[in-house]
Amino acid sequence: MPTLTDRRWAYGAFAWLIFFVVSHVILVFFPGDDPTGDGPWDMRAYVIFNVVLISMSAIGAAVVLATVRPPARHLPRWLLLAPLVCGSVLLAIRGVPGMVENLLMVTGVRRGGFMGAGDISTGEFWAGIGINTYFFTGAVLLVGTTVSYGRRSARSAVTVEGRSGG
């Protein structure tokens, strides 16, 4: 049975993923003035990109929740662990450099971050700090959930294997 801390990682990651899904659904329906950011893509690409993110996050939320729900105990370990590891890697790739960027911005080494201009506004500065912190938090929560589930499922697999005599 999962301990309370195991559940907290999972429920924290679940809340983070649901917030991500809801915020991107809102962005699809209310994209603002220039959602494409003057990039080489059009509105269709913007919507497709967001639908992919929404789908991945919704599936991730279901997987995270399954790690602490009793009916999921009968699922093969790899079925939950594979998407958890993939999601953890993706969020770490986005979250860790974002936190490094925050450090660069806060210390004044590079006020605009890795690629930003040196003369960003205070609003852009704090928006960058907030977004980077948000993704880093998501990475920490999902990695915590992945490690927690990996340990629990390995213990239960050993227990089951020991009972079956093999």
PDB file of C-alpha atoms in Angstrom:
ATOM      1  CA  MET A   1       0.000   0.000   0.000  1.00  0.00           C
ATOM      2  CA  PRO A   2       1.390   3.416  -0.919  1.00  0.00           C
ATOM      3  CA  THR A   3       2.491   5.638   1.903  1.00  0.00           C
ATOM      4  CA  LEU A   4       1.113   9.127   2.369  1.00  0.00           C
ATOM      5  CA  THR A   5       4.204  10.777   0.861  1.00  0.00           C
ATOM      6  CA  ASP A   6       3.921   8.593  -2.250  1.00  0.00           C
ATOM      7  CA  ARG A   7       0.369   9.785  -2.728  1.00  0.00           C
ATOM      8  CA  ARG A   8       1.383  13.421  -2.255  1.00  0.00           C
ATOM      9  CA  TRP A   9       3.866  13.229  -5.134  1.00  0.00           C
ATOM     10  CA  ALA A  10       1.207  11.697  -7.362  1.00  0.00           C
ATOM     11  CA  TYR A  11      -1.577  14.074  -6.366  1.00  0.00           C
ATOM     12  CA  GLY A  12       0.760  17.057  -6.723  1.00  0.00           C
ATOM     13  CA  ALA A  13       1.775  15.931 -10.217  1.00  0.00           C
ATOM     14  CA  PHE A  14      -1.881  15.251 -11.050  1.00  0.00           C
ATOM     15  CA  ALA A  15      -2.882  18.784  -9.995  1.00  0.00           C
ATOM     16  CA  TRP A  16       0.002  20.261 -11.986  1.00  0.00           C
ATOM     17  CA  LEU A  17      -0.990  18.303 -15.114  1.00  0.00           C
ATOM     18  CA  ILE A  18      -4.676  19.210 -14.808  1.00  0.00           C
ATOM     19  CA  PHE A  19      -3.764  22.890 -14.456  1.00  0.00           C
ATOM     20  CA  PHE A  20      -1.585  22.547 -17.564  1.00  0.00           C
ATOM     21  CA  VAL A  21      -4.449  20.935 -19.510  1.00  0.00           C
ATOM     22  CA  VAL A  22      -6.970  23.582 -18.458  1.00  0.00           C
ATOM     23  CA  SER A  23      -4.617  26.482 -19.213  1.00  0.00           C
ATOM     24  CA  HIS A  24      -3.879  25.152 -22.707  1.00  0.00           C
ATOM     25  CA  VAL A  25      -7.550  24.507 -23.441  1.00  0.00           C
ATOM     26  CA  ILE A  26      -8.175  28.149 -22.529  1.00  0.00           C
ATOM     27  CA  LEU A  27      -5.291  29.213 -24.803  1.00  0.00           C
ATOM     28  CA  VAL A  28      -6.833  27.330 -27.726  1.00  0.00           C
ATOM     29  CA  PHE A  29     -10.224  29.010 -27.317  1.00  0.00           C
ATOM     30  CA  PHE A  30      -8.908  32.437 -26.268  1.00  0.00           C
ATOM     31  CA  PRO A  31      -5.529  32.736 -27.995  1.00  0.00           C
ATOM     32  CA  GLY A  32      -5.008  36.459 -27.526  1.00  0.00           C
ATOM     33  CA  ASP A  33      -3.762  38.968 -30.077  1.00  0.00           C
ATOM     34  CA  ASP A  34      -0.797  37.092 -31.566  1.00  0.00           C
ATOM     35  CA  PRO A  35      -0.546  33.505 -30.354  1.00  0.00           C
ATOM     36  CA  THR A  36       1.955  32.567 -33.062  1.00  0.00           C
ATOM     37  CA  GLY A  37       4.519  35.046 -31.715  1.00  0.00           C
ATOM     38  CA  ASP A  38       5.395  36.347 -35.187  1.00  0.00           C
ATOM     39  CA  GLY A  39       6.825  32.915 -35.952  1.00  0.00           C
ATOM     40  CA  PRO A  40       6.785  31.128 -39.296  1.00  0.00           C
ATOM     41  CA  TRP A  41       3.723  29.069 -38.331  1.00  0.00           C
ATOM     42  CA  ASP A  42       0.037  29.850 -38.668  1.00  0.00           C
ATOM     43  CA  MET A  43      -2.939  29.511 -36.347  1.00  0.00           C
ATOM     44  CA  ARG A  44      -3.552  25.891 -37.394  1.00  0.00           C
ATOM     45  CA  ALA A  45      -0.047  24.899 -36.231  1.00  0.00           C
ATOM     46  CA  TYR A  46      -0.658  26.741 -32.949  1.00  0.00           C
ATOM     47  CA  VAL A  47      -3.877  24.785 -32.344  1.00  0.00           C
ATOM     48  CA  ILE A  48      -2.312  21.436 -33.332  1.00  0.00           C
ATOM     49  CA  PHE A  49       0.652  22.081 -31.028  1.00  0.00           C
ATOM     50  CA  ASN A  50      -1.668  22.857 -28.121  1.00  0.00           C
ATOM     51  CA  VAL A  51      -3.903  19.843 -28.804  1.00  0.00           C
ATOM     52  CA  VAL A  52      -0.819  17.596 -28.711  1.00  0.00           C
ATOM     53  CA  LEU A  53       0.252  19.166 -25.393  1.00  0.00           C
ATOM     54  CA  ILE A  54      -3.273  18.808 -23.988  1.00  0.00           C
ATOM     55  CA  SER A  55      -3.450  15.146 -25.043  1.00  0.00           C
ATOM     56  CA  MET A  56      -0.034  14.277 -23.611  1.00  0.00           C
ATOM     57  CA  SER A  57      -0.835  16.008 -20.331  1.00  0.00           C
ATOM     58  CA  ALA A  58      -4.285  14.448 -19.993  1.00  0.00           C
ATOM     59  CA  ILE A  59      -2.805  10.984 -20.554  1.00  0.00           C
ATOM     60  CA  GLY A  60      -0.055  11.856 -18.081  1.00  0.00           C
ATOM     61  CA  ALA A  61      -2.646  12.880 -15.499  1.00  0.00           C
ATOM     62  CA  ALA A  62      -4.429   9.535 -15.906  1.00  0.00           C
ATOM     63  CA  VAL A  63      -1.143   7.636 -15.591  1.00  0.00           C
ATOM     64  CA  VAL A  64      -0.079   9.590 -12.499  1.00  0.00           C
ATOM     65  CA  LEU A  65      -3.429   8.969 -10.852  1.00  0.00           C
ATOM     66  CA  ALA A  66      -3.209   5.282 -11.727  1.00  0.00           C
ATOM     67  CA  THR A  67       0.000   4.985  -9.696  1.00  0.00           C
ATOM     68  CA  VAL A  68      -1.973   5.468  -6.466  1.00  0.00           C
ATOM     69  CA  ARG A  69      -5.288   3.839  -7.358  1.00  0.00           C
ATOM     70  CA  PRO A  70      -5.938   0.208  -6.354  1.00  0.00           C
ATOM     71  CA  PRO A  71      -7.403  -0.953  -9.699  1.00  0.00           C
ATOM     72  CA  ALA A  72      -4.108  -0.082 -11.431  1.00  0.00           C
ATOM     73  CA  ARG A  73      -2.180  -2.649  -9.347  1.00  0.00           C
ATOM     74  CA  HIS A  74      -3.115  -5.240 -11.942  1.00  0.00           C
ATOM     75  CA  LEU A  75      -1.547  -3.286 -14.813  1.00  0.00           C
ATOM     76  CA  PRO A  76       1.907  -4.292 -15.994  1.00  0.00           C
ATOM     77  CA  ARG A  77       4.600  -2.176 -14.326  1.00  0.00           C
ATOM     78  CA  TRP A  78       6.060  -0.998 -17.652  1.00  0.00           C
ATOM     79  CA  LEU A  79       2.674   0.340 -18.790  1.00  0.00           C
ATOM     80  CA  LEU A  80       2.789   3.073 -16.149  1.00  0.00           C
ATOM     81  CA  LEU A  81       6.538   3.423 -15.745  1.00  0.00           C
ATOM     82  CA  ALA A  82       7.307   4.083 -19.442  1.00  0.00           C
ATOM     83  CA  PRO A  83       5.104   7.204 -19.786  1.00  0.00           C
ATOM     84  CA  LEU A  84       6.214   8.398 -16.330  1.00  0.00           C
ATOM     85  CA  VAL A  85       9.874   8.225 -17.346  1.00  0.00           C
ATOM     86  CA  CYS A  86       9.198   9.907 -20.717  1.00  0.00           C
ATOM     87  CA  GLY A  87       7.198  12.685 -19.083  1.00  0.00           C
ATOM     88  CA  SER A  88       9.835  13.154 -16.393  1.00  0.00           C
ATOM     89  CA  VAL A  89      12.560  13.503 -19.022  1.00  0.00           C
ATOM     90  CA  LEU A  90      10.508  16.005 -21.039  1.00  0.00           C
ATOM     91  CA  LEU A  91       9.696  18.134 -18.003  1.00  0.00           C
ATOM     92  CA  ALA A  92      13.281  17.962 -16.740  1.00  0.00           C
ATOM     93  CA  ILE A  93      14.523  19.118 -20.162  1.00  0.00           C
ATOM     94  CA  ARG A  94      12.152  22.104 -19.901  1.00  0.00           C
ATOM     95  CA  GLY A  95      12.293  22.714 -16.153  1.00  0.00           C
ATOM     96  CA  VAL A  96      15.964  22.461 -15.221  1.00  0.00           C
ATOM     97  CA  PRO A  97      17.299  24.886 -17.861  1.00  0.00           C
ATOM     98  CA  GLY A  98      14.408  27.170 -16.905  1.00  0.00           C
ATOM     99  CA  MET A  99      15.601  27.214 -13.306  1.00  0.00           C
ATOM    100  CA  VAL A 100      19.164  27.930 -14.484  1.00  0.00           C
ATOM    101  CA  GLU A 101      17.712  30.769 -16.544  1.00  0.00           C
ATOM    102  CA  ASN A 102      15.940  32.055 -13.422  1.00  0.00           C
ATOM    103  CA  LEU A 103      19.251  32.103 -11.586  1.00  0.00           C
ATOM    104  CA  LEU A 104      20.866  34.023 -14.448  1.00  0.00           C
ATOM    105  CA  MET A 105      18.015  36.520 -14.452  1.00  0.00           C
ATOM    106  CA  VAL A 106      17.773  37.018 -10.681  1.00  0.00           C
ATOM    107  CA  THR A 107      21.517  37.427 -10.189  1.00  0.00           C
ATOM    108  CA  GLY A 108      21.670  39.935 -13.025  1.00  0.00           C
ATOM    109  CA  VAL A 109      24.133  37.881 -15.070  1.00  0.00           C
ATOM    110  CA  ARG A 110      21.669  37.832 -17.969  1.00  0.00           C
ATOM    111  CA  ARG A 111      18.489  39.779 -17.260  1.00  0.00           C
ATOM    112  CA  GLY A 112      16.727  38.447 -20.372  1.00  0.00           C
ATOM    113  CA  GLY A 113      17.667  34.821 -19.746  1.00  0.00           C
ATOM    114  CA  PHE A 114      19.448  32.589 -22.255  1.00  0.00           C
ATOM    115  CA  MET A 115      18.072  34.141 -25.416  1.00  0.00           C
ATOM    116  CA  GLY A 116      16.291  37.261 -24.239  1.00  0.00           C
ATOM    117  CA  ALA A 117      17.259  40.853 -24.692  1.00  0.00           C
ATOM    118  CA  GLY A 118      19.001  42.637 -21.853  1.00  0.00           C
ATOM    119  CA  ASP A 119      16.354  45.353 -21.676  1.00  0.00           C
ATOM    120  CA  ILE A 120      13.205  43.364 -20.874  1.00  0.00           C
ATOM    121  CA  SER A 121      10.413  44.946 -18.905  1.00  0.00           C
ATOM    122  CA  THR A 122       9.721  44.143 -15.277  1.00  0.00           C
ATOM    123  CA  GLY A 123       6.571  42.280 -16.367  1.00  0.00           C
ATOM    124  CA  GLU A 124       8.517  40.134 -18.836  1.00  0.00           C
ATOM    125  CA  PHE A 125      11.152  39.488 -16.183  1.00  0.00           C
ATOM    126  CA  TRP A 126       8.633  38.204 -13.621  1.00  0.00           C
ATOM    127  CA  ALA A 127       6.637  36.299 -16.248  1.00  0.00           C
ATOM    128  CA  GLY A 128       9.814  34.461 -17.224  1.00  0.00           C
ATOM    129  CA  ILE A 129      10.591  33.702 -13.582  1.00  0.00           C
ATOM    130  CA  GLY A 130       7.038  32.415 -13.021  1.00  0.00           C
ATOM    131  CA  ILE A 131       6.879  30.228 -16.131  1.00  0.00           C
ATOM    132  CA  ASN A 132      10.302  28.700 -15.502  1.00  0.00           C
ATOM    133  CA  THR A 133       9.443  28.013 -11.859  1.00  0.00           C
ATOM    134  CA  TYR A 134       6.147  26.443 -12.943  1.00  0.00           C
ATOM    135  CA  PHE A 135       7.878  23.964 -15.272  1.00  0.00           C
ATOM    136  CA  PHE A 136      10.590  23.192 -12.726  1.00  0.00           C
ATOM    137  CA  THR A 137       7.886  22.453 -10.152  1.00  0.00           C
ATOM    138  CA  GLY A 138       6.182  20.131 -12.635  1.00  0.00           C
ATOM    139  CA  ALA A 139       9.485  18.335 -13.254  1.00  0.00           C
ATOM    140  CA  VAL A 140      10.111  17.870  -9.517  1.00  0.00           C
ATOM    141  CA  LEU A 141       6.577  16.547  -8.948  1.00  0.00           C
ATOM    142  CA  LEU A 142       6.648  14.132 -11.881  1.00  0.00           C
ATOM    143  CA  VAL A 143      10.152  12.861 -11.125  1.00  0.00           C
ATOM    144  CA  GLY A 144       9.091  12.346  -7.494  1.00  0.00           C
ATOM    145  CA  THR A 145       6.031  10.414  -8.652  1.00  0.00           C
ATOM    146  CA  THR A 146       8.124   8.322 -11.060  1.00  0.00           C
ATOM    147  CA  VAL A 147      10.741   7.416  -8.437  1.00  0.00           C
ATOM    148  CA  SER A 148       8.063   6.699  -5.853  1.00  0.00           C
ATOM    149  CA  TYR A 149       6.080   4.463  -8.203  1.00  0.00           C
ATOM    150  CA  GLY A 150       9.223   2.746  -9.459  1.00  0.00           C
ATOM    151  CA  ARG A 151      10.255   1.809  -5.927  1.00  0.00           C
ATOM    152  CA  ARG A 152       6.772   0.704  -4.864  1.00  0.00           C
ATOM    153  CA  SER A 153       6.136  -1.337  -7.996  1.00  0.00           C
ATOM    154  CA  ALA A 154       9.565  -3.002  -7.754  1.00  0.00           C
ATOM    155  CA  ARG A 155       8.863  -3.999  -4.137  1.00  0.00           C
ATOM    156  CA  SER A 156       5.439  -5.366  -5.002  1.00  0.00           C
ATOM    157  CA  ALA A 157       6.860  -7.261  -8.008  1.00  0.00           C
ATOM    158  CA  VAL A 158       9.432  -8.922  -5.749  1.00  0.00           C
ATOM    159  CA  THR A 159       6.689  -9.753  -3.219  1.00  0.00           C
ATOM    160  CA  VAL A 160       4.430 -11.239  -5.897  1.00  0.00           C
ATOM    161  CA  GLU A 161       7.340 -13.166  -7.414  1.00  0.00           C
ATOM    162  CA  GLY A 162       8.295 -14.541  -3.986  1.00  0.00           C
ATOM    163  CA  ARG A 163       4.733 -15.728  -3.357  1.00  0.00           C
ATOM    164  CA  SER A 164       4.467 -17.465  -6.710  1.00  0.00           C
ATOM    165  CA  GLY A 165       7.523 -19.551  -5.954  1.00  0.00           C
ATOM    166  CA  GLY A 166       9.590 -18.255  -8.859  1.00  0.00           C
TER     167      GLY A 166
END
